[in-house]
Short mmCIF file of the C-alpha atoms (twelve columns), coordinates in Angstrom:
data_MODEL
# 
_entry.id   MODEL 
# 
loop_
_atom_site.group_PDB 
_atom_site.id 
_atom_site.type_symbol 
_atom_site.label_atom_id 
_atom_site.label_alt_id 
_atom_site.label_comp_id 
_atom_site.label_asym_id 
_atom_site.label_seq_id 
_atom_site.Cartn_x 
_atom_site.Cartn_y 
_atom_site.Cartn_z 
_atom_site.pdbx_PDB_model_num 
ATOM 1   C CA . VAL A 1   17.858  -3.051  2.613   1 
ATOM 2   C CA . TYR A 2   14.455  -4.972  2.632   1 
ATOM 3   C CA . PHE A 3   12.169  -5.512  5.538   1 
ATOM 4   C CA . VAL A 4   9.577   -8.543  5.605   1 
ATOM 5   C CA . PRO A 5   7.299   -7.628  8.564   1 
ATOM 6   C CA . ALA A 6   6.144   -10.935 9.313   1 
ATOM 7   C CA . PHE A 7   5.331   -10.499 13.047  1 
ATOM 8   C CA . VAL A 8   2.763   -13.310 12.664  1 
ATOM 9   C CA . GLY A 9   3.524   -14.851 9.784   1 
ATOM 10  C CA . LEU A 10  2.434   -13.282 6.231   1 
ATOM 11  C CA . GLY A 11  -1.014  -12.482 5.078   1 
ATOM 12  C CA . ALA A 12  -2.525  -11.767 1.885   1 
ATOM 13  C CA . PRO A 13  -1.574  -13.005 -0.821  1 
ATOM 14  C CA . HIS A 14  1.104   -15.398 0.705   1 
ATOM 15  C CA . TRP A 15  -1.309  -16.850 3.764   1 
ATOM 16  C CA . ASP A 16  1.619   -18.437 5.725   1 
ATOM 17  C CA . ALA A 17  1.584   -18.123 9.295   1 
ATOM 18  C CA . ALA A 18  4.865   -19.685 9.931   1 
ATOM 19  C CA . VAL A 19  7.030   -17.131 8.299   1 
ATOM 20  C CA . LYS A 20  9.081   -14.883 10.588  1 
ATOM 21  C CA . GLY A 21  10.042  -11.177 9.823   1 
ATOM 22  C CA . MET A 22  13.347  -10.515 8.271   1 
ATOM 23  C CA . ILE A 23  15.903  -7.524  7.252   1 
ATOM 24  C CA . THR A 24  17.912  -8.373  4.109   1 
ATOM 25  C CA . GLY A 25  20.747  -6.261  2.390   1 
ATOM 26  C CA . LEU A 26  22.479  -4.893  5.233   1 
ATOM 27  C CA . THR A 27  25.734  -3.702  5.062   1 
ATOM 28  C CA . ARG A 28  28.398  -1.763  7.105   1 
ATOM 29  C CA . GLY A 29  27.170  1.359   5.468   1 
ATOM 30  C CA . SER A 30  23.367  0.944   6.394   1 
ATOM 31  C CA . THR A 31  21.886  3.360   8.611   1 
ATOM 32  C CA . ALA A 32  19.007  3.908   10.825  1 
ATOM 33  C CA . GLY A 33  17.377  5.951   7.695   1 
ATOM 34  C CA . HIS A 34  17.848  2.932   5.559   1 
ATOM 35  C CA . LEU A 35  16.148  0.633   7.873   1 
ATOM 36  C CA . ALA A 36  13.061  3.684   8.247   1 
ATOM 37  C CA . ARG A 37  12.869  3.603   4.702   1 
ATOM 38  C CA . ALA A 38  12.542  -0.070  4.150   1 
ATOM 39  C CA . THR A 39  10.135  -0.372  6.690   1 
ATOM 40  C CA . LEU A 40  7.739   2.090   4.991   1 
ATOM 41  C CA . GLU A 41  8.502   0.866   1.701   1 
ATOM 42  C CA . SER A 42  7.261   -2.952  2.873   1 
ATOM 43  C CA . ILE A 43  3.977   -1.477  3.403   1 
ATOM 44  C CA . ALA A 44  3.777   -0.339  -0.559  1 
ATOM 45  C CA . TYR A 45  5.289   -3.836  -1.419  1 
ATOM 46  C CA . GLN A 46  2.688   -5.513  0.611   1 
ATOM 47  C CA . VAL A 47  0.193   -3.642  -1.461  1 
ATOM 48  C CA . ARG A 48  1.547   -4.410  -4.494  1 
ATOM 49  C CA . ASP A 49  1.325   -8.074  -3.730  1 
ATOM 50  C CA . VAL A 50  -2.261  -7.796  -3.210  1 
ATOM 51  C CA . PHE A 51  -2.692  -5.525  -6.219  1 
ATOM 52  C CA . ASP A 52  -1.072  -7.944  -8.723  1 
ATOM 53  C CA . VAL A 53  -3.476  -10.644 -7.434  1 
ATOM 54  C CA . ILE A 54  -6.318  -8.416  -7.842  1 
ATOM 55  C CA . GLN A 55  -5.407  -7.536  -11.213 1 
ATOM 56  C CA . LEU A 56  -5.272  -11.051 -12.172 1 
ATOM 57  C CA . GLU A 57  -8.690  -12.034 -11.002 1 
ATOM 58  C CA . THR A 58  -10.594 -9.219  -12.133 1 
ATOM 59  C CA . PRO A 59  -11.820 -8.605  -15.652 1 
ATOM 60  C CA . ALA A 60  -11.199 -4.802  -15.750 1 
ATOM 61  C CA . PRO A 61  -7.731  -3.597  -14.839 1 
ATOM 62  C CA . LEU A 62  -7.291  -1.551  -11.918 1 
ATOM 63  C CA . GLN A 63  -6.010  2.256   -12.840 1 
ATOM 64  C CA . VAL A 64  -5.766  3.874   -9.432  1 
ATOM 65  C CA . LEU A 65  -5.173  3.003   -5.940  1 
ATOM 66  C CA . LEU A 66  -7.411  5.331   -3.472  1 
ATOM 67  C CA . ALA A 67  -5.212  5.584   -0.079  1 
ATOM 68  C CA . ASP A 68  -6.531  6.852   3.240   1 
ATOM 69  C CA . GLY A 69  -5.815  6.125   6.842   1 
ATOM 70  C CA . GLY A 70  -3.073  6.962   9.112   1 
ATOM 71  C CA . ALA A 71  -0.132  6.139   6.918   1 
ATOM 72  C CA . SER A 72  -1.275  7.748   3.853   1 
ATOM 73  C CA . ALA A 73  -0.259  11.121  5.674   1 
ATOM 74  C CA . ASN A 74  3.548   10.090  4.602   1 
ATOM 75  C CA . ASP A 75  3.930   11.758  1.390   1 
ATOM 76  C CA . MET A 76  7.438   9.613   0.664   1 
ATOM 77  C CA . LEU A 77  5.169   6.329   1.155   1 
ATOM 78  C CA . MET A 78  2.534   7.528   -1.183  1 
ATOM 79  C CA . GLN A 79  4.803   8.412   -3.857  1 
ATOM 80  C CA . PHE A 80  6.700   5.251   -3.418  1 
ATOM 81  C CA . GLN A 81  3.460   3.416   -3.715  1 
ATOM 82  C CA . ALA A 82  2.608   5.153   -6.981  1 
ATOM 83  C CA . ASP A 83  6.233   4.157   -8.251  1 
ATOM 84  C CA . ILE A 84  6.003   0.467   -7.372  1 
ATOM 85  C CA . LEU A 85  2.663   -0.071  -8.624  1 
ATOM 86  C CA . GLY A 86  3.050   2.357   -11.815 1 
ATOM 87  C CA . CYS A 87  -0.238  4.089   -11.340 1 
ATOM 88  C CA . PRO A 88  -1.527  6.967   -9.787  1 
ATOM 89  C CA . VAL A 89  -2.286  7.291   -5.994  1 
ATOM 90  C CA . LEU A 90  -5.088  9.339   -4.737  1 
ATOM 91  C CA . ARG A 91  -4.981  10.137  -0.990  1 
ATOM 92  C CA . SER A 92  -7.907  11.865  0.611   1 
ATOM 93  C CA . THR A 93  -7.132  15.227  2.223   1 
ATOM 94  C CA . SER A 94  -9.840  14.296  4.686   1 
ATOM 95  C CA . SER A 95  -8.004  12.964  7.951   1 
ATOM 96  C CA . ASP A 96  -10.469 10.358  8.706   1 
ATOM 97  C CA . VAL A 97  -12.547 9.138   5.810   1 
ATOM 98  C CA . SER A 98  -14.437 6.425   8.086   1 
ATOM 99  C CA . ALA A 99  -16.015 9.128   9.991   1 
ATOM 100 C CA . LEU A 100 -16.740 10.875  7.003   1 
ATOM 101 C CA . GLY A 101 -18.381 7.782   5.568   1 
ATOM 102 C CA . ALA A 102 -20.534 7.527   8.939   1 
ATOM 103 C CA . ALA A 103 -21.589 11.292  8.572   1 
ATOM 104 C CA . TYR A 104 -22.654 10.475  5.161   1 
ATOM 105 C CA . LEU A 105 -24.656 7.677   6.300   1 
ATOM 106 C CA . ALA A 106 -26.333 9.555   8.749   1 
ATOM 107 C CA . GLY A 107 -27.174 12.223  6.720   1 
ATOM 108 C CA . LEU A 108 -28.669 9.829   4.289   1 
ATOM 109 C CA . ALA A 109 -30.468 8.436   7.528   1 
ATOM 110 C CA . VAL A 110 -31.805 12.100  8.478   1 
ATOM 111 C CA . GLY A 111 -32.616 13.283  4.945   1 
ATOM 112 C CA . ILE A 112 -29.559 15.740  4.296   1 
ATOM 113 C CA . TRP A 113 -28.834 13.845  1.279   1 
ATOM 114 C CA . ALA A 114 -31.481 12.108  -1.115  1 
ATOM 115 C CA . SER A 115 -29.528 9.371   -2.468  1 
ATOM 116 C CA . GLU A 116 -26.017 7.958   -2.396  1 
ATOM 117 C CA . ASP A 117 -25.581 9.217   -5.746  1 
ATOM 118 C CA . GLU A 118 -25.863 12.509  -4.582  1 
ATOM 119 C CA . ILE A 119 -23.085 11.919  -1.840  1 
ATOM 120 C CA . LEU A 120 -21.033 10.719  -4.744  1 
ATOM 121 C CA . ARG A 121 -21.406 13.996  -6.744  1 
ATOM 122 C CA . LEU A 122 -20.157 16.088  -3.682  1 
ATOM 123 C CA . PRO A 123 -17.212 17.658  -4.387  1 
ATOM 124 C CA . ARG A 124 -13.992 15.898  -3.076  1 
ATOM 125 C CA . LYS A 125 -10.260 17.241  -2.818  1 
ATOM 126 C CA . LEU A 126 -7.799  14.535  -3.115  1 
ATOM 127 C CA . ASP A 127 -3.863  14.596  -3.343  1 
ATOM 128 C CA . ARG A 128 -2.494  12.969  -6.621  1 
ATOM 129 C CA . PHE A 129 0.739   10.949  -6.678  1 
ATOM 130 C CA . ASP A 130 1.825   9.715   -10.165 1 
ATOM 131 C CA . ALA A 131 4.341   7.117   -11.038 1 
ATOM 132 C CA . GLN A 132 7.555   8.708   -11.808 1 
ATOM 133 C CA . MET A 133 9.967   5.548   -11.078 1 
ATOM 134 C CA . PRO A 134 11.234  4.156   -14.784 1 
ATOM 135 C CA . GLU A 135 9.719   0.916   -15.324 1 
ATOM 136 C CA . GLU A 136 13.133  -1.073  -15.258 1 
ATOM 137 C CA . GLN A 137 13.850  0.463   -11.829 1 
ATOM 138 C CA . ARG A 138 10.303  -0.675  -10.702 1 
ATOM 139 C CA . LYS A 139 10.483  -4.099  -11.866 1 
ATOM 140 C CA . ASN A 140 13.924  -4.491  -10.383 1 
ATOM 141 C CA . LEU A 141 12.990  -3.369  -6.739  1 
ATOM 142 C CA . TYR A 142 9.652   -5.512  -6.865  1 
ATOM 143 C CA . HIS A 143 11.659  -8.464  -8.081  1 
ATOM 144 C CA . ASP A 144 14.290  -7.779  -4.956  1 
ATOM 145 C CA . TRP A 145 11.262  -7.468  -2.883  1 
ATOM 146 C CA . GLN A 146 9.852   -10.916 -3.841  1 
ATOM 147 C CA . GLU A 147 13.265  -12.522 -3.241  1 
ATOM 148 C CA . ALA A 148 13.429  -11.039 0.254   1 
ATOM 149 C CA . VAL A 149 9.749   -12.694 0.783   1 
ATOM 150 C CA . ILE A 150 11.190  -15.970 -0.595  1 
ATOM 151 C CA . ARG A 151 14.215  -15.712 2.035   1 
ATOM 152 C CA . ALA A 152 11.691  -15.047 4.875   1 
ATOM 153 C CA . LYS A 153 9.715   -18.102 3.984   1 
ATOM 154 C CA . LEU A 154 13.207  -20.523 3.863   1 
ATOM 155 C CA . LYS A 155 13.573  -20.400 7.384   1 
ATOM 156 C CA . PRO A 156 10.406  -20.012 9.333   1 
ATOM 157 C CA . SER A 157 11.219  -21.480 12.231  1 
ATOM 158 C CA . LEU A 158 14.365  -19.314 13.072  1 
# 
């Protein structure tokens, strides 16, 4: 089951405002769990779409993804993200990285830290998710995602 969450069109890297959301692959045996999983997996597939474009546009290969924010609290999503990218995903153990960044900036302003380099040397605890999916399975799943996106683009007016 694949879910293409195009509620207001598709963003990067597709940039197509006419596309509508779509669920494909439903059978009589599909359950609410399949839909929930497809919804989570759609996040990882969309990250992969952008990740691949970045890989094409940058001279140095991306070797790791740093994740934070609300969705990153989901271990299943982080593992699937690592699997579908084929590279490690590192998740901050801090629940609000934006607030932490603001605190670092405030600390710089009042002299708690002398430089950004000093902040970068502070110990950070990260959860690590390594890709465990076989390459052939990764290719097949991502190919099927791309097919679902193509299907969603075929009938944008429905």
